Coordinates of C-alpha atoms and ligand atoms in Angstrom, one line a residue:
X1 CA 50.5 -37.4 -118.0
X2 CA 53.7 -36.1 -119.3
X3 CA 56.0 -34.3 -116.9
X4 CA 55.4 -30.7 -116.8
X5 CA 56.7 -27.9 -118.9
X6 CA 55.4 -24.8 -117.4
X7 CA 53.0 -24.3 -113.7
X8 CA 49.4 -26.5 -114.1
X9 CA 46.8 -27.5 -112.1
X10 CA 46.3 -31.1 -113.1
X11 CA 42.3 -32.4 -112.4
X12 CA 42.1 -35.9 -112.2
X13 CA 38.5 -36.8 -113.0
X14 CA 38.7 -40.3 -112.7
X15 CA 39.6 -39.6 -109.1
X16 CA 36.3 -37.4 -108.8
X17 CA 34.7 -40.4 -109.9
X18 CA 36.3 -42.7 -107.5
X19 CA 35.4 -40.3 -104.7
X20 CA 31.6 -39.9 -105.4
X21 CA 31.5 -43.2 -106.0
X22 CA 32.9 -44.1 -102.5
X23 CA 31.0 -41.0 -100.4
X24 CA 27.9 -42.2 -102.0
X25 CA 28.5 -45.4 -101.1
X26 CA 27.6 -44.6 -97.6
X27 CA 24.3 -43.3 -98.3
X28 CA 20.8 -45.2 -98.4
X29 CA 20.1 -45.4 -102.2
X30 CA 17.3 -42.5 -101.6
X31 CA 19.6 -39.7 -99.8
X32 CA 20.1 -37.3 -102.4
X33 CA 23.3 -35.9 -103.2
X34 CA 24.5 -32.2 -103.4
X35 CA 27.6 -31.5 -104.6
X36 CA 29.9 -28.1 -103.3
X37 CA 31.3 -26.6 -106.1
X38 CA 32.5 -23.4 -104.8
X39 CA 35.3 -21.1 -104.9
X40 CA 35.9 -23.1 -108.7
X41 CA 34.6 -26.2 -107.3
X42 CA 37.7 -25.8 -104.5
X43 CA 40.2 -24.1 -106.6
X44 CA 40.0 -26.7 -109.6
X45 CA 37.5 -25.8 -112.4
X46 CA 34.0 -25.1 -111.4
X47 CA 32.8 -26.1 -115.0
X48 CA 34.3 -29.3 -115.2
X49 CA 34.0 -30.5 -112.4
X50 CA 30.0 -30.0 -112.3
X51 CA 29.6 -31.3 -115.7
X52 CA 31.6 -34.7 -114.7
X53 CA 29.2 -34.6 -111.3
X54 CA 26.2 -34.3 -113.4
X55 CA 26.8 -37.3 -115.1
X56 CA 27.6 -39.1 -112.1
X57 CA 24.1 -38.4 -111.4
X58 CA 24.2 -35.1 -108.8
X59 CA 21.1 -34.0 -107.3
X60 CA 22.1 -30.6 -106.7
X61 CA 25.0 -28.0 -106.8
X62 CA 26.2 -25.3 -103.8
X63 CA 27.8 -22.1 -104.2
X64 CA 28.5 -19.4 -102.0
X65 CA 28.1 -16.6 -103.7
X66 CA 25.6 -16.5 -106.9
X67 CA 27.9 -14.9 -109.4
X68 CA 29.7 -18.7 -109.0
X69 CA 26.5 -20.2 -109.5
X70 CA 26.0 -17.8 -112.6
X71 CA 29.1 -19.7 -114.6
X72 CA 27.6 -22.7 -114.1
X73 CA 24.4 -21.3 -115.8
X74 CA 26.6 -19.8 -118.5
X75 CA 28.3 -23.4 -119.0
X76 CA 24.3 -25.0 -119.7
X77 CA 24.7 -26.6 -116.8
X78 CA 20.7 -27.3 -115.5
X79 CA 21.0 -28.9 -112.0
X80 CA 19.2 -27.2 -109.5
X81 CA 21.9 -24.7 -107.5
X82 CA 21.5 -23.3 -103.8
X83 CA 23.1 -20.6 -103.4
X84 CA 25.0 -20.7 -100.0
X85 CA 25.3 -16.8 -99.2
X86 CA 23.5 -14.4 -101.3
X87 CA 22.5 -10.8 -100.5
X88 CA 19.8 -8.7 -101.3
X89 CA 21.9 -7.2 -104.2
X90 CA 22.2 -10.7 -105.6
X91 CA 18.5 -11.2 -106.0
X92 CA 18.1 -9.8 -109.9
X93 CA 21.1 -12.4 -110.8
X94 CA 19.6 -15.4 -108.5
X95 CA 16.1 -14.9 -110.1
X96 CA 17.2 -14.5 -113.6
X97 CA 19.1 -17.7 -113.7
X98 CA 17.0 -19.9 -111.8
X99 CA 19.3 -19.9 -108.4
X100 CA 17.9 -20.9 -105.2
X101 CA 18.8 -18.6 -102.1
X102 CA 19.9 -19.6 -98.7
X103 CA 17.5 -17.3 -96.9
X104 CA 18.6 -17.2 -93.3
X105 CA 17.3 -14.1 -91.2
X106 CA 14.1 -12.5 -91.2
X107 CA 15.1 -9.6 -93.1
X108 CA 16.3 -11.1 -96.0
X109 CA 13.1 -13.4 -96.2
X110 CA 10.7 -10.3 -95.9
X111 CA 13.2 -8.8 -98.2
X112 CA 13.3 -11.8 -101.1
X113 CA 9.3 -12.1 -100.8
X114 CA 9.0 -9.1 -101.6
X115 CA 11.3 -9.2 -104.4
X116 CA 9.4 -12.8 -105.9
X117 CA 6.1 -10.6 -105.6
X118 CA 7.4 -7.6 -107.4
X119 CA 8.3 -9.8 -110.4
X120 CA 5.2 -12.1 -110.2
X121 CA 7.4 -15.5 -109.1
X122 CA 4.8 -17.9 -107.8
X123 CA 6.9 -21.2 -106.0
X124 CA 10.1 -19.9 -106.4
X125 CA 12.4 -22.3 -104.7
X126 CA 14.1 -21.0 -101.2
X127 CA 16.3 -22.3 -98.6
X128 CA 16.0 -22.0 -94.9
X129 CA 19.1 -22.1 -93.2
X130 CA 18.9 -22.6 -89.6
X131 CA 21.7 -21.8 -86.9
X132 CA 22.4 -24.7 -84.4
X133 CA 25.5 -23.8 -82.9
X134 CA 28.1 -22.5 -85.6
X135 CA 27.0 -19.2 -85.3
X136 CA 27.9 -17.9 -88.7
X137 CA 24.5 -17.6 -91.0
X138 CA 21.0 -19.0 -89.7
X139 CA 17.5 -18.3 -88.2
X140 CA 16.9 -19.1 -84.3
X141 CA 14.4 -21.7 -83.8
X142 CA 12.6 -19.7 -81.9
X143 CA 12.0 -17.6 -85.3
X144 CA 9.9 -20.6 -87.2
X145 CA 6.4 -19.4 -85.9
X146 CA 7.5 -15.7 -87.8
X147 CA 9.1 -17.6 -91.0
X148 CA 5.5 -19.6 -91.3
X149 CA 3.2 -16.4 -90.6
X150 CA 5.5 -14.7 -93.2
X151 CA 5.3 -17.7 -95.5
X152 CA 1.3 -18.0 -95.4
X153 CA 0.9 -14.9 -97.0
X154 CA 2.6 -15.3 -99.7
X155 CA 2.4 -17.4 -102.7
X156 CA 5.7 -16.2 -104.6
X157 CA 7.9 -18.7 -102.7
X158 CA 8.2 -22.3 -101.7
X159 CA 10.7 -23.7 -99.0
X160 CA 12.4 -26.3 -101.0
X161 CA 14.6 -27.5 -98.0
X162 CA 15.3 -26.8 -94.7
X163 CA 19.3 -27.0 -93.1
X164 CA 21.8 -26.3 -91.1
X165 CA 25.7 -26.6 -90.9
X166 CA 27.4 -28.4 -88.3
X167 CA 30.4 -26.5 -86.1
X168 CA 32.8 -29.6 -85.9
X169 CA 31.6 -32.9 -87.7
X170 CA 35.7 -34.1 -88.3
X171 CA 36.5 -33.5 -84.4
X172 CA 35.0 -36.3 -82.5
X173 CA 36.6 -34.9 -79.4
X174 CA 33.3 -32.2 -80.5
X175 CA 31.0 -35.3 -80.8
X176 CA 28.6 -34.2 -77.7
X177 CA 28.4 -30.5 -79.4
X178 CA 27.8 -32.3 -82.6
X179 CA 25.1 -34.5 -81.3
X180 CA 23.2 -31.6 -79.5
X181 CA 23.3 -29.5 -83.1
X182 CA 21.9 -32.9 -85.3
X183 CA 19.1 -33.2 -82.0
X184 CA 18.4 -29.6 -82.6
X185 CA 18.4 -30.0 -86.0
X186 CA 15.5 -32.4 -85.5
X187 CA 13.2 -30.6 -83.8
X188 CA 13.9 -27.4 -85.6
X189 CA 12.9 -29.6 -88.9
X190 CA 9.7 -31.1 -87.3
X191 CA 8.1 -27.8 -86.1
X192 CA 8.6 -26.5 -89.4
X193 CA 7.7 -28.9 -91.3
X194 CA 4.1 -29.5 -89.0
X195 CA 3.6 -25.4 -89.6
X196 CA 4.1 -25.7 -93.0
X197 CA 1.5 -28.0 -93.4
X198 CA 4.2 -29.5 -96.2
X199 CA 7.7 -31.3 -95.7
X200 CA 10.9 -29.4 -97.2
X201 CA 13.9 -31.7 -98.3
X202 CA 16.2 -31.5 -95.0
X203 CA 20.1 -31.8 -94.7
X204 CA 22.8 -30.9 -92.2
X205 CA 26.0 -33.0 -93.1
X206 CA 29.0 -32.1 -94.9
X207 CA 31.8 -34.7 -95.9
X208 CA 32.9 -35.2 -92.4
X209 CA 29.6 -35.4 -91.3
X210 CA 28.5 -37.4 -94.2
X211 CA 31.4 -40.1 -92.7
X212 CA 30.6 -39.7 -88.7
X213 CA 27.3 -39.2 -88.6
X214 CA 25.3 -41.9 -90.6
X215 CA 22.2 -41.2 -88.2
X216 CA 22.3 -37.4 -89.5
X217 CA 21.9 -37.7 -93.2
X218 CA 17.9 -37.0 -93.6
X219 CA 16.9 -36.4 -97.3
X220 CA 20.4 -34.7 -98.5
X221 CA 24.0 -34.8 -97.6
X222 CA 26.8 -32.1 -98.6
X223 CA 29.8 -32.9 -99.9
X224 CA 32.6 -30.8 -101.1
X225 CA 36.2 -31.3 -99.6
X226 CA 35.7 -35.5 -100.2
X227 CA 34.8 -34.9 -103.7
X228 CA 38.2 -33.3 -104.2
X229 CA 39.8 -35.8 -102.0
X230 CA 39.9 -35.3 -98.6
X231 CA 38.4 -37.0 -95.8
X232 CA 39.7 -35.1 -92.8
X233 CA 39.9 -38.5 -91.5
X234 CA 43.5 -40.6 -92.3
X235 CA 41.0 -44.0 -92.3
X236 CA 38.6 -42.4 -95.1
X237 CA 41.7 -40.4 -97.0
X238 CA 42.9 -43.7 -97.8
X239 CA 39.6 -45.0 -100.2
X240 CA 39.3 -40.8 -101.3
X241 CA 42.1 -39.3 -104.3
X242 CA 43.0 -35.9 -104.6
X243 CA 41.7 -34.6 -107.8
X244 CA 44.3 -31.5 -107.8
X245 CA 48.1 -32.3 -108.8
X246 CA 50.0 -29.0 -108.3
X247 CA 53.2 -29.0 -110.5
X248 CA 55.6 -27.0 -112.0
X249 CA 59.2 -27.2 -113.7
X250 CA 62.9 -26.1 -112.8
X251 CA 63.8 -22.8 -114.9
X252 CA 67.1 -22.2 -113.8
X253 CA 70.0 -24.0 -111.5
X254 CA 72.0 -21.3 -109.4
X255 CA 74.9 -22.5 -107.7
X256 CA 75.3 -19.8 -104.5
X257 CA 78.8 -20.2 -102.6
X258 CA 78.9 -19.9 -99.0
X259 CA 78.1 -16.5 -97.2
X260 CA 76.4 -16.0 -100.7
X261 CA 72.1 -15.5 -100.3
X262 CA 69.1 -16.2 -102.3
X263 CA 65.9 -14.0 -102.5
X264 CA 64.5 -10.7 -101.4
X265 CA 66.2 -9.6 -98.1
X266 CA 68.5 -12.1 -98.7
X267 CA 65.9 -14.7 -96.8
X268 CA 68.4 -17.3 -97.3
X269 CA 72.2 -17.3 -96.5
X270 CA 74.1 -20.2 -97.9
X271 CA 76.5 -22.0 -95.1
X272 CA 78.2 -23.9 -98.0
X273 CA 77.7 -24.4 -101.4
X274 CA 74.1 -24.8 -101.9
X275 CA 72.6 -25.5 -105.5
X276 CA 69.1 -23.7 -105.8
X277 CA 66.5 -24.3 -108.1
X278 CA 64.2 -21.7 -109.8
X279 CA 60.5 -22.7 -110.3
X280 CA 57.9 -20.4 -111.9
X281 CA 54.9 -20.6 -109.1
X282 CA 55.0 -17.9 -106.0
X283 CA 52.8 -16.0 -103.8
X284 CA 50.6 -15.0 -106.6
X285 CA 50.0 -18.7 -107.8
X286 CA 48.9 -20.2 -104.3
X287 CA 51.9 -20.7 -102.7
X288 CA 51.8 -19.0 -99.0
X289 CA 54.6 -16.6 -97.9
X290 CA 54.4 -18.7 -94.7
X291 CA 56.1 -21.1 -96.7
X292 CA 59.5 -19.9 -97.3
X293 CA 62.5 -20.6 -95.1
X294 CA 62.3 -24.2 -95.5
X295 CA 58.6 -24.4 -94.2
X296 CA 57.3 -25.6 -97.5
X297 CA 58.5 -27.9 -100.1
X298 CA 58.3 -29.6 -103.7
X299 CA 58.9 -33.3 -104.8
X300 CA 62.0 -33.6 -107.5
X301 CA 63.0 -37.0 -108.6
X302 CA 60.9 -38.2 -105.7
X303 CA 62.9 -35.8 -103.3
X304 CA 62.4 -33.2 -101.1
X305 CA 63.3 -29.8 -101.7
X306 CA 62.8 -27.2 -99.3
X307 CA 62.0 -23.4 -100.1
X308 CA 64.8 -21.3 -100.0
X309 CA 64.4 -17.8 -98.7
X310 CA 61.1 -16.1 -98.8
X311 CA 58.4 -16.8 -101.2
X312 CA 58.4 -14.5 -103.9
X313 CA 55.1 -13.2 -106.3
X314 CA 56.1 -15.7 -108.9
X315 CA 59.2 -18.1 -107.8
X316 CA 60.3 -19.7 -105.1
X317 CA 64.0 -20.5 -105.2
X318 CA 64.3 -24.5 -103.7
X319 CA 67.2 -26.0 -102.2
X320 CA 68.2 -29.0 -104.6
X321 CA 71.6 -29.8 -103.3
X322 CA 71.6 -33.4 -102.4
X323 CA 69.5 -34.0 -105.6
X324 CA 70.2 -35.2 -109.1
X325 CA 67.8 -32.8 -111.4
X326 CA 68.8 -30.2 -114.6
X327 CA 66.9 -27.2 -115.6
X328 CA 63.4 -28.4 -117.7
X329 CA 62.6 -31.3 -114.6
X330 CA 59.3 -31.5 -113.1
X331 CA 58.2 -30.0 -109.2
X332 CA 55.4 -31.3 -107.7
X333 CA 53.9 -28.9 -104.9
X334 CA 51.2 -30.9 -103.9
X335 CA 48.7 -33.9 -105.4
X336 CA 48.6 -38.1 -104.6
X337 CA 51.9 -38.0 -102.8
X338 CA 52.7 -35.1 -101.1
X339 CA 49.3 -34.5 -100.5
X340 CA 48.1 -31.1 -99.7
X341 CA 47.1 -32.5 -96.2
X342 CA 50.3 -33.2 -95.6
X343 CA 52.0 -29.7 -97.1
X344 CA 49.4 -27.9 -95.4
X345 CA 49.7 -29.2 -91.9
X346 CA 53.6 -27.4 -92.6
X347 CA 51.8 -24.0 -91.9
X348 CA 48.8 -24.8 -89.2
X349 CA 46.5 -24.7 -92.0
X350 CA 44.4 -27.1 -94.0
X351 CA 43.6 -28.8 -97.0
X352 CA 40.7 -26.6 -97.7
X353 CA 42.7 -23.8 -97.8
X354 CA 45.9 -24.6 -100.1
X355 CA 43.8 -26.5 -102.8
X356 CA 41.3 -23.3 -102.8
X357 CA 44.5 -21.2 -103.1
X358 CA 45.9 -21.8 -106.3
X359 CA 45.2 -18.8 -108.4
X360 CA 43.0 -18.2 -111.7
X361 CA 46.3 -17.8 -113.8
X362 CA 47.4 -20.9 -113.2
X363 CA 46.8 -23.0 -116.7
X364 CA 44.3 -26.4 -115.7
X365 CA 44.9 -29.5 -117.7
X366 CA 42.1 -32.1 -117.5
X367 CA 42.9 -35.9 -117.4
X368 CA 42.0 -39.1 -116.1
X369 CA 44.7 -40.9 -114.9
Ligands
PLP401 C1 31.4 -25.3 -97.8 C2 30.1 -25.9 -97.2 C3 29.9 -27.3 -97.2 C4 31.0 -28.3 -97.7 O1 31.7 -28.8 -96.6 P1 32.9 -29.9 -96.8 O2 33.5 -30.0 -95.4 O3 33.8 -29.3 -97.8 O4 32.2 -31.1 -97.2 C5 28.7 -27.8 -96.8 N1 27.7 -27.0 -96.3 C6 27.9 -25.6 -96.2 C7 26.9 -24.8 -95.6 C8 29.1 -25.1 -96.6 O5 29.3 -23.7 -96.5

């Protein structure tokens, strides 16, 4: 690629590939694949990405909410889509463009029936999400004799799969926990399924999950944060590449004399002569407030430089004193080096959460490097 002129989200596709290639490579050639592409496919390009997916062969998309599963429509993309969260408000949109709901209490199953029947669906294609432990979204086990009853007398929906979401599946410190939700997994899947009278796709994995627990794959695994590069695992991160390269460029070199400062509230107060760099990526961008005062950094010339200051909306000021750079050089925040593993551990946070932060107005560039 050539160096940077102005902020950009590079997406490296060919390192998309390389990852799907390598998650799938530890599944039995009949485990079906569904692909997590939300919050724009974890703060890269939702579009993109699933078209690239799709002709790696996906089985199936995941979104949370269905207005992201909505732009894929727009885009032509056909794969089937679960939708991870929806609401009863989100029914119309779901229906309309063939999206399949997570249906995970009673109310919103009586609720999405009755929806289905109002319009005349016959089979339309739902979800059950069942809680084992995490606590979040989910039916009780004990609620499968009410789903079924509700089920039989209805023809205007079909359960397409049945799954749950495990608490811990990178933390094998958790491994007991994690066992006792894949066991209850089990049996939650084979009442059902004997009730039903028919056998709904199952899954319960994510990426981590997808690595630790072999055993716990069933029909479908879910994968989003290895697709993007990440393994939560140093081991796996090794045979996984980021697909996000944050970079940006110096606008302007300040030279700031001792007892001088730099930023709002004057954040930083120069010791000596410090040379500071400008750069044209801030709060606003994806860069977390929690970085500044030397928490966060950026790679120039293959050198650290630390934030100076606080983190403003749209700069951050970085200490480049002990490095040879001018005005127009590259920054790199985060991407195969400094990975956003790494820059994230800076703040207690994780990589899920500073590759999903970098903002809409931030100009993606496609490649394959
Ligand atoms: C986000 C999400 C995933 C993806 O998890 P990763 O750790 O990114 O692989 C899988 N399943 C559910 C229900 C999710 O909400």
């Amino acid at each position: 690629m050539p160096k940077a002129t102005e902020t950009l989200l590079e997406i490296d596709l060919n390192a998309l590939d390389n990852n799907y290639r390598y998650l799938t490579s530890k599944l039995k050639p009949e485990t079906k694949v569904l692909a997590v592409v939300k919050a724009f496919a974890y703060g890269s390009d939702s579009v993109v990405i699933a078209k690239e997916l799709v002709d790696l062969g996906v089985d199936y998309f995941a979104v949370a909410y269905a207005n992201e599963g909505e732009t894929l429509r727009n885009a032509k993309i056909e794969t089937p889509i679960l939708v991870l969260h929806p609401l009863p408000v989100n029914f119309e949109v779901i229906v309309n463009r063939c999206l399949e709901p997570s249906i995970y209490s009673l109310k919103m199953l009586e609720a999405f029936i009755a929806f289905a029947e109002e319009i005349k669906q016959s089979n339309y294609p739902i979800h059950l999400k069942f809680n084992t432990g995490l606590n979040r979204l989910g039916f009780d086990e004990n609620e499968i004799s009410f789903i079924v009853e509700m089920l039989s007398k209805t023809k205007s929906v079909k359960v397409k799969s049945a799954f749950s979401h495990l608490a811990a599946s990178e933390d094998l410190k958790l491994k007991d926990f994690t066992l006792k939700q894949i066991n209850g997994f089990h049996k939650i899947s084979e009442e059902l399924t004997a009730k039903l009278g028919y056998k709904p796709l199952l899954h319960c994995v994510n990426t981590s999950g997808i690595i630790n627990y072999p055993e716990a794959h069933f029909d479908m695994v879910r994968t989003g944060i290895g697709l993007y590069g990440f393994g939560n695992d140093k081991e796996e991160n090794k045979h996984l590449k980021p697909v996000g390269t944050l970079k940006t460029v110096i606008s302007q070199i300040h030279e700031v004399k001792e007892s001088e400062s730099v930023g709002y509230n004057r954040g930083f107060i120069a010791e000596k002569t410090t040379r500071s760099a400008t750069l044209p990526i801030g709060h606003a961008d994806g860069i977390p407030r929690s970085y500044g005062k030397g928490k966060g950094w950026v790679t120039i010339n293959g050198k650290k430089a630390h934030i100076l200051g606080n983190v403003c909306m749209d700069m951050i000021m970085v200490d480049v004193t002990s490095i040879d750079c001018q005005e127009g050089d590259e920054a790199i925040i985060f991407g195969p080096s400094t990975t956003a593993e790494e820059l994230s551990a800076a703040i207690n946070s994780i990589s899920y959460e500073l590759i999903t932060a970098v903002s809409q107005r931030v100009k993606r560039i496609i490649c394959r490097n």
